[in-house]
Amino acid sequence: MIFKLFFGQLQRVGKALMLPVAILPAAGILLALGNAMHNEQLVSLAPWLKHEVFVILSTIMESAGQVVFDNLPLLFAVGTALGLAGGDGVAALAALVGYLIMNATIGKVMHISIDQIFSFTDGAKTLSQANKLPQHALILGIPTLQTGVFGGIIMGALAAWCYNKFYNITLPQFLGFFAGKRFVPIVTSLVAIVTGVVLAFVWPPIQEGLNDLSNFLLNKNLVLTTFIFGIIERSLIPFGLHHIFYAPFWFEFGSYVNQAGEVVRGDQRIWMAQMKDGVEFTAGAFTTGKYPFMMFGLPAAAYAIYRQARPERKKIVGGLMLSAALTSFLTGITE
């Protein structure tokens, strides 16, 4: 009974994570196209890309895609809250407020300042010239710990819990204005303060453990690691738990310092950052292996099923297989 309850909760969290994850393909396409349009080799083949209109367009597309990856923790906070609260916008607002308060609390408890986040060495005088330290982050102008998408997921889940528990609360008449859903962001703010205090003491050793684990997985035997990752991830898909499993690999494991001096974490985010910087790729091992069978293997299997269908059922089977194959090829959704 307890296992079924726990399993059901994990499935709910996995489904909630699908919302922020669904944004990433569009952001990745914008970033890739924007980056490609001012790539030197492509520009030499298509000189018209030097025109001011295309230069501005490529910059806008690249910035539009990059801002999504830069704010993934916030998106995960809002998306997780929406998913676990049945899509109610009050939960999303509570998660947004809670995430900001949580980070502000962490920064104040740990006395984190701008000088602790950025290393002003080698004559650096501005933030863009300074080296960013990996254990800290500047979240929407708030100096805090680098909790990554885990911090967003934690706050999103707590905001959803507050919503589900207090959305229909009744208060004394003189406090009636704050009753019901209006009470949710208020109580979430209080929960966020407590969460921030707890994370200020609990997160640093967890962060160190994650760094050690990611270094071990990425540096010891990457081929074996990605093989095991692929098997486990595909095995979890029928149960809807794969979103929970791959999130640390895609958004937290590994680190890379981009040309702006910012620390980028996570296999997928590092790959995007390296593409933008135009350097040799060292990331992508936990994402690229999936695309050949998503784009070709499963559509080929769908075609084989169609070919082997009984003549009287070919139209029905063909329609089902075509929609499934297109979904797999275009979006990577294979469930």
PDB file of N, CA and C in Angstrom, residues 84-153:
ATOM      1  N   LEU A  84       1.348  19.781 -10.479  1.00  0.00           N
ATOM      2  CA  LEU A  84       0.883  19.099  -9.267  1.00  0.00           C
ATOM      3  C   LEU A  84      -0.382  19.722  -8.688  1.00  0.00           C
ATOM      4  N   ALA A  85      -0.724  20.928  -9.132  1.00  0.00           N
ATOM      5  CA  ALA A  85      -1.920  21.606  -8.609  1.00  0.00           C
ATOM      6  C   ALA A  85      -3.063  21.618  -9.614  1.00  0.00           C
ATOM      7  N   GLY A  86      -2.962  20.797 -10.636  1.00  0.00           N
ATOM      8  CA  GLY A  86      -4.049  20.707 -11.603  1.00  0.00           C
ATOM      9  C   GLY A  86      -4.148  21.875 -12.546  1.00  0.00           C
ATOM     10  N   GLY A  87      -3.049  22.597 -12.750  1.00  0.00           N
ATOM     11  CA  GLY A  87      -3.029  23.688 -13.719  1.00  0.00           C
ATOM     12  C   GLY A  87      -3.548  25.012 -13.220  1.00  0.00           C
ATOM     13  N   ASP A  88      -3.738  25.168 -11.922  1.00  0.00           N
ATOM     14  CA  ASP A  88      -4.240  26.438 -11.395  1.00  0.00           C
ATOM     15  C   ASP A  88      -3.128  27.483 -11.345  1.00  0.00           C
ATOM     16  N   GLY A  89      -3.411  28.672 -11.870  1.00  0.00           N
ATOM     17  CA  GLY A  89      -2.407  29.726 -11.937  1.00  0.00           C
ATOM     18  C   GLY A  89      -1.979  30.261 -10.589  1.00  0.00           C
ATOM     19  N   VAL A  90      -2.824  30.120  -9.567  1.00  0.00           N
ATOM     20  CA  VAL A  90      -2.459  30.583  -8.227  1.00  0.00           C
ATOM     21  C   VAL A  90      -1.244  29.820  -7.718  1.00  0.00           C
ATOM     22  N   ALA A  91      -1.200  28.519  -7.995  1.00  0.00           N
ATOM     23  CA  ALA A  91      -0.053  27.705  -7.583  1.00  0.00           C
ATOM     24  C   ALA A  91       1.216  28.170  -8.282  1.00  0.00           C
ATOM     25  N   ALA A  92       1.105  28.545  -9.558  1.00  0.00           N
ATOM     26  CA  ALA A  92       2.262  29.042 -10.300  1.00  0.00           C
ATOM     27  C   ALA A  92       2.774  30.346  -9.700  1.00  0.00           C
ATOM     28  N   LEU A  93       1.844  31.257  -9.368  1.00  0.00           N
ATOM     29  CA  LEU A  93       2.238  32.521  -8.738  1.00  0.00           C
ATOM     30  C   LEU A  93       2.899  32.264  -7.387  1.00  0.00           C
ATOM     31  N   ALA A  94       2.329  31.342  -6.615  1.00  0.00           N
ATOM     32  CA  ALA A  94       2.903  31.007  -5.312  1.00  0.00           C
ATOM     33  C   ALA A  94       4.305  30.429  -5.466  1.00  0.00           C
ATOM     34  N   ALA A  95       4.504  29.589  -6.487  1.00  0.00           N
ATOM     35  CA  ALA A  95       5.825  29.003  -6.725  1.00  0.00           C
ATOM     36  C   ALA A  95       6.838  30.074  -7.105  1.00  0.00           C
ATOM     37  N   LEU A  96       6.420  31.027  -7.942  1.00  0.00           N
ATOM     38  CA  LEU A  96       7.310  32.122  -8.349  1.00  0.00           C
ATOM     39  C   LEU A  96       7.740  32.950  -7.141  1.00  0.00           C
ATOM     40  N   VAL A  97       6.761  33.349  -6.332  1.00  0.00           N
ATOM     41  CA  VAL A  97       7.063  34.141  -5.132  1.00  0.00           C
ATOM     42  C   VAL A  97       7.923  33.332  -4.166  1.00  0.00           C
ATOM     43  N   GLY A  98       7.546  32.073  -3.964  1.00  0.00           N
ATOM     44  CA  GLY A  98       8.284  31.215  -3.042  1.00  0.00           C
ATOM     45  C   GLY A  98       9.718  30.989  -3.473  1.00  0.00           C
ATOM     46  N   TYR A  99       9.934  30.812  -4.785  1.00  0.00           N
ATOM     47  CA  TYR A  99      11.294  30.573  -5.284  1.00  0.00           C
ATOM     48  C   TYR A  99      12.189  31.784  -5.036  1.00  0.00           C
ATOM     49  N   LEU A 100      11.661  32.974  -5.278  1.00  0.00           N
ATOM     50  CA  LEU A 100      12.445  34.190  -5.036  1.00  0.00           C
ATOM     51  C   LEU A 100      12.748  34.362  -3.548  1.00  0.00           C
ATOM     52  N   ILE A 101      11.745  34.140  -2.699  1.00  0.00           N
ATOM     53  CA  ILE A 101      11.947  34.286  -1.254  1.00  0.00           C
ATOM     54  C   ILE A 101      12.921  33.235  -0.733  1.00  0.00           C
ATOM     55  N   MET A 102      12.805  32.014  -1.231  1.00  0.00           N
ATOM     56  CA  MET A 102      13.722  30.951  -0.813  1.00  0.00           C
ATOM     57  C   MET A 102      15.171  31.324  -1.104  1.00  0.00           C
ATOM     58  N   ASN A 103      15.429  31.827  -2.314  1.00  0.00           N
ATOM     59  CA  ASN A 103      16.797  32.204  -2.679  1.00  0.00           C
ATOM     60  C   ASN A 103      17.281  33.413  -1.890  1.00  0.00           C
ATOM     61  N   ALA A 104      16.389  34.376  -1.655  1.00  0.00           N
ATOM     62  CA  ALA A 104      16.769  35.541  -0.852  1.00  0.00           C
ATOM     63  C   ALA A 104      17.111  35.124   0.575  1.00  0.00           C
ATOM     64  N   THR A 105      16.348  34.180   1.122  1.00  0.00           N
ATOM     65  CA  THR A 105      16.611  33.688   2.478  1.00  0.00           C
ATOM     66  C   THR A 105      17.952  32.977   2.553  1.00  0.00           C
ATOM     67  N   ILE A 106      18.226  32.125   1.570  1.00  0.00           N
ATOM     68  CA  ILE A 106      19.512  31.415   1.538  1.00  0.00           C
ATOM     69  C   ILE A 106      20.662  32.410   1.511  1.00  0.00           C
ATOM     70  N   GLY A 107      20.540  33.429   0.648  1.00  0.00           N
ATOM     71  CA  GLY A 107      21.599  34.426   0.535  1.00  0.00           C
ATOM     72  C   GLY A 107      21.849  35.177   1.824  1.00  0.00           C
ATOM     73  N   LYS A 108      20.771  35.531   2.537  1.00  0.00           N
ATOM     74  CA  LYS A 108      20.929  36.273   3.792  1.00  0.00           C
ATOM     75  C   LYS A 108      21.481  35.388   4.901  1.00  0.00           C
ATOM     76  N   VAL A 109      20.998  34.148   4.992  1.00  0.00           N
ATOM     77  CA  VAL A 109      21.478  33.239   6.042  1.00  0.00           C
ATOM     78  C   VAL A 109      22.959  32.940   5.869  1.00  0.00           C
ATOM     79  N   MET A 110      23.398  32.774   4.621  1.00  0.00           N
ATOM     80  CA  MET A 110      24.792  32.422   4.350  1.00  0.00           C
ATOM     81  C   MET A 110      25.665  33.644   4.079  1.00  0.00           C
ATOM     82  N   HIS A 111      25.073  34.843   4.147  1.00  0.00           N
ATOM     83  CA  HIS A 111      25.809  36.097   3.924  1.00  0.00           C
ATOM     84  C   HIS A 111      26.532  36.084   2.569  1.00  0.00           C
ATOM     85  N   ILE A 112      25.806  35.655   1.541  1.00  0.00           N
ATOM     86  CA  ILE A 112      26.386  35.602   0.197  1.00  0.00           C
ATOM     87  C   ILE A 112      26.249  36.976  -0.457  1.00  0.00           C
ATOM     88  N   SER A 113      27.331  37.463  -1.009  1.00  0.00           N
ATOM     89  CA  SER A 113      27.329  38.764  -1.678  1.00  0.00           C
ATOM     90  C   SER A 113      27.811  38.603  -3.114  1.00  0.00           C
ATOM     91  N   ILE A 114      27.716  39.680  -3.874  1.00  0.00           N
ATOM     92  CA  ILE A 114      28.182  39.669  -5.263  1.00  0.00           C
ATOM     93  C   ILE A 114      29.657  39.287  -5.332  1.00  0.00           C
ATOM     94  N   ASP A 115      30.447  39.794  -4.383  1.00  0.00           N
ATOM     95  CA  ASP A 115      31.884  39.516  -4.387  1.00  0.00           C
ATOM     96  C   ASP A 115      32.181  38.039  -4.164  1.00  0.00           C
ATOM     97  N   GLN A 116      31.267  37.318  -3.493  1.00  0.00           N
ATOM     98  CA  GLN A 116      31.463  35.889  -3.286  1.00  0.00           C
ATOM     99  C   GLN A 116      31.044  35.073  -4.501  1.00  0.00           C
ATOM    100  N   ILE A 117      30.192  35.650  -5.336  1.00  0.00           N
ATOM    101  CA  ILE A 117      29.735  34.941  -6.529  1.00  0.00           C
ATOM    102  C   ILE A 117      30.716  35.122  -7.673  1.00  0.00           C
ATOM    103  N   PHE A 118      31.243  36.332  -7.806  1.00  0.00           N
ATOM    104  CA  PHE A 118      32.150  36.638  -8.900  1.00  0.00           C
ATOM    105  C   PHE A 118      33.546  36.900  -8.363  1.00  0.00           C
ATOM    106  N   SER A 119      34.518  36.287  -9.021  1.00  0.00           N
ATOM    107  CA  SER A 119      35.915  36.469  -8.636  1.00  0.00           C
ATOM    108  C   SER A 119      36.520  37.574  -9.500  1.00  0.00           C
ATOM    109  N   PHE A 120      36.763  38.726  -8.888  1.00  0.00           N
ATOM    110  CA  PHE A 120      37.302  39.869  -9.626  1.00  0.00           C
ATOM    111  C   PHE A 120      38.835  39.792  -9.638  1.00  0.00           C
ATOM    112  N   THR A 121      39.327  38.928 -10.517  1.00  0.00           N
ATOM    113  CA  THR A 121      40.767  38.726 -10.633  1.00  0.00           C
ATOM    114  C   THR A 121      41.233  39.158 -12.019  1.00  0.00           C
ATOM    115  N   ASP A 122      42.538  39.208 -12.184  1.00  0.00           N
ATOM    116  CA  ASP A 122      43.154  39.539 -13.471  1.00  0.00           C
ATOM    117  C   ASP A 122      42.649  40.874 -14.018  1.00  0.00           C
ATOM    118  N   GLY A 123      42.430  41.836 -13.127  1.00  0.00           N
ATOM    119  CA  GLY A 123      42.034  43.166 -13.560  1.00  0.00           C
ATOM    120  C   GLY A 123      40.581  43.314 -13.938  1.00  0.00           C
ATOM    121  N   ALA A 124      39.747  42.293 -13.645  1.00  0.00           N
ATOM    122  CA  ALA A 124      38.324  42.375 -13.981  1.00  0.00           C
ATOM    123  C   ALA A 124      37.645  43.440 -13.124  1.00  0.00           C
ATOM    124  N   LYS A 125      36.833  44.270 -13.761  1.00  0.00           N
ATOM    125  CA  LYS A 125      36.151  45.354 -13.052  1.00  0.00           C
ATOM    126  C   LYS A 125      34.626  45.260 -13.158  1.00  0.00           C
ATOM    127  N   THR A 126      34.123  44.512 -14.144  1.00  0.00           N
ATOM    128  CA  THR A 126      32.678  44.374 -14.321  1.00  0.00           C
ATOM    129  C   THR A 126      32.286  42.911 -14.164  1.00  0.00           C
ATOM    130  N   LEU A 127      30.968  42.670 -13.978  1.00  0.00           N
ATOM    131  CA  LEU A 127      30.488  41.299 -13.802  1.00  0.00           C
ATOM    132  C   LEU A 127      30.772  40.446 -15.027  1.00  0.00           C
ATOM    133  N   SER A 128      30.669  41.029 -16.213  1.00  0.00           N
ATOM    134  CA  SER A 128      30.903  40.264 -17.434  1.00  0.00           C
ATOM    135  C   SER A 128      32.361  39.850 -17.580  1.00  0.00           C
ATOM    136  N   GLN A 129      33.279  40.573 -16.908  1.00  0.00           N
ATOM    137  CA  GLN A 129      34.703  40.252 -16.992  1.00  0.00           C
ATOM    138  C   GLN A 129      35.143  39.290 -15.890  1.00  0.00           C
ATOM    139  N   ALA A 130      34.340  39.162 -14.859  1.00  0.00           N
ATOM    140  CA  ALA A 130      34.735  38.359 -13.704  1.00  0.00           C
ATOM    141  C   ALA A 130      34.450  36.879 -13.935  1.00  0.00           C
ATOM    142  N   ASN A 131      35.142  36.032 -13.168  1.00  0.00           N
ATOM    143  CA  ASN A 131      34.903  34.595 -13.204  1.00  0.00           C
ATOM    144  C   ASN A 131      33.824  34.239 -12.184  1.00  0.00           C
ATOM    145  N   LYS A 132      32.840  33.459 -12.626  1.00  0.00           N
ATOM    146  CA  LYS A 132      31.737  33.099 -11.743  1.00  0.00           C
ATOM    147  C   LYS A 132      32.076  31.819 -10.989  1.00  0.00           C
ATOM    148  N   LEU A 133      31.845  31.825  -9.677  1.00  0.00           N
ATOM    149  CA  LEU A 133      32.149  30.666  -8.849  1.00  0.00           C
ATOM    150  C   LEU A 133      30.988  29.680  -8.909  1.00  0.00           C
ATOM    151  N   PRO A 134      31.266  28.370  -9.079  1.00  0.00           N
ATOM    152  CA  PRO A 134      30.206  27.402  -9.374  1.00  0.00           C
ATOM    153  C   PRO A 134      29.235  27.139  -8.234  1.00  0.00           C
ATOM    154  N   GLN A 135      29.666  27.311  -6.961  1.00  0.00           N
ATOM    155  CA  GLN A 135      28.783  26.957  -5.843  1.00  0.00           C
ATOM    156  C   GLN A 135      27.719  28.014  -5.558  1.00  0.00           C
ATOM    157  N   HIS A 136      27.880  29.212  -6.116  1.00  0.00           N
ATOM    158  CA  HIS A 136      26.920  30.287  -5.897  1.00  0.00           C
ATOM    159  C   HIS A 136      26.286  30.706  -7.218  1.00  0.00           C
ATOM    160  N   ALA A 137      25.204  31.460  -7.127  1.00  0.00           N
ATOM    161  CA  ALA A 137      24.505  31.903  -8.336  1.00  0.00           C
ATOM    162  C   ALA A 137      23.854  33.252  -8.084  1.00  0.00           C
ATOM    163  N   LEU A 138      23.580  33.956  -9.170  1.00  0.00           N
ATOM    164  CA  LEU A 138      22.850  35.220  -9.111  1.00  0.00           C
ATOM    165  C   LEU A 138      21.509  34.979  -9.797  1.00  0.00           C
ATOM    166  N   ILE A 139      20.459  34.737  -8.996  1.00  0.00           N
ATOM    167  CA  ILE A 139      19.134  34.404  -9.518  1.00  0.00           C
ATOM    168  C   ILE A 139      18.280  35.665  -9.571  1.00  0.00           C
ATOM    169  N   LEU A 140      18.059  36.184 -10.780  1.00  0.00           N
ATOM    170  CA  LEU A 140      17.267  37.406 -10.951  1.00  0.00           C
ATOM    171  C   LEU A 140      17.749  38.514 -10.021  1.00  0.00           C
ATOM    172  N   GLY A 141      19.076  38.651  -9.917  1.00  0.00           N
ATOM    173  CA  GLY A 141      19.675  39.693  -9.091  1.00  0.00           C
ATOM    174  C   GLY A 141      19.842  39.335  -7.630  1.00  0.00           C
ATOM    175  N   ILE A 142      19.486  38.100  -7.238  1.00  0.00           N
ATOM    176  CA  ILE A 142      19.581  37.675  -5.835  1.00  0.00           C
ATOM    177  C   ILE A 142      20.814  36.797  -5.651  1.00  0.00           C
ATOM    178  N   PRO A 143      21.797  37.207  -4.847  1.00  0.00           N
ATOM    179  CA  PRO A 143      22.951  36.334  -4.565  1.00  0.00           C
ATOM    180  C   PRO A 143      22.505  35.155  -3.698  1.00  0.00           C
ATOM    181  N   THR A 144      22.778  33.934  -4.136  1.00  0.00           N
ATOM    182  CA  THR A 144      22.280  32.757  -3.421  1.00  0.00           C
ATOM    183  C   THR A 144      23.128  31.539  -3.752  1.00  0.00           C
ATOM    184  N   LEU A 145      22.732  30.378  -3.218  1.00  0.00           N
ATOM    185  CA  LEU A 145      23.389  29.122  -3.544  1.00  0.00           C
ATOM    186  C   LEU A 145      22.930  28.636  -4.915  1.00  0.00           C
ATOM    187  N   GLN A 146      23.783  27.850  -5.568  1.00  0.00           N
ATOM    188  CA  GLN A 146      23.433  27.260  -6.855  1.00  0.00           C
ATOM    189  C   GLN A 146      22.671  25.956  -6.605  1.00  0.00           C
ATOM    190  N   THR A 147      21.361  26.056  -6.427  1.00  0.00           N
ATOM    191  CA  THR A 147      20.553  24.850  -6.206  1.00  0.00           C
ATOM    192  C   THR A 147      20.038  24.259  -7.510  1.00  0.00           C
ATOM    193  N   GLY A 148      20.188  24.985  -8.610  1.00  0.00           N
ATOM    194  CA  GLY A 148      19.808  24.456  -9.916  1.00  0.00           C
ATOM    195  C   GLY A 148      18.335  24.114 -10.019  1.00  0.00           C
ATOM    196  N   VAL A 149      18.032  23.160 -10.919  1.00  0.00           N
ATOM    197  CA  VAL A 149      16.633  22.780 -11.127  1.00  0.00           C
ATOM    198  C   VAL A 149      16.062  22.060  -9.912  1.00  0.00           C
ATOM    199  N   PHE A 150      16.931  21.466  -9.087  1.00  0.00           N
ATOM    200  CA  PHE A 150      16.439  20.812  -7.875  1.00  0.00           C
ATOM    201  C   PHE A 150      15.740  21.822  -6.965  1.00  0.00           C
ATOM    202  N   GLY A 151      16.336  23.008  -6.823  1.00  0.00           N
ATOM    203  CA  GLY A 151      15.717  24.048  -6.012  1.00  0.00           C
ATOM    204  C   GLY A 151      14.365  24.457  -6.566  1.00  0.00           C
ATOM    205  N   GLY A 152      14.279  24.562  -7.890  1.00  0.00           N
ATOM    206  CA  GLY A 152      13.009  24.905  -8.516  1.00  0.00           C
ATOM    207  C   GLY A 152      11.954  23.833  -8.311  1.00  0.00           C
ATOM    208  N   ILE A 153      12.349  22.571  -8.472  1.00  0.00           N
ATOM    209  CA  ILE A 153      11.404  21.459  -8.292  1.00  0.00           C
ATOM    210  C   ILE A 153      10.920  21.392  -6.847  1.00  0.00           C
TER     211      ILE A 153
END
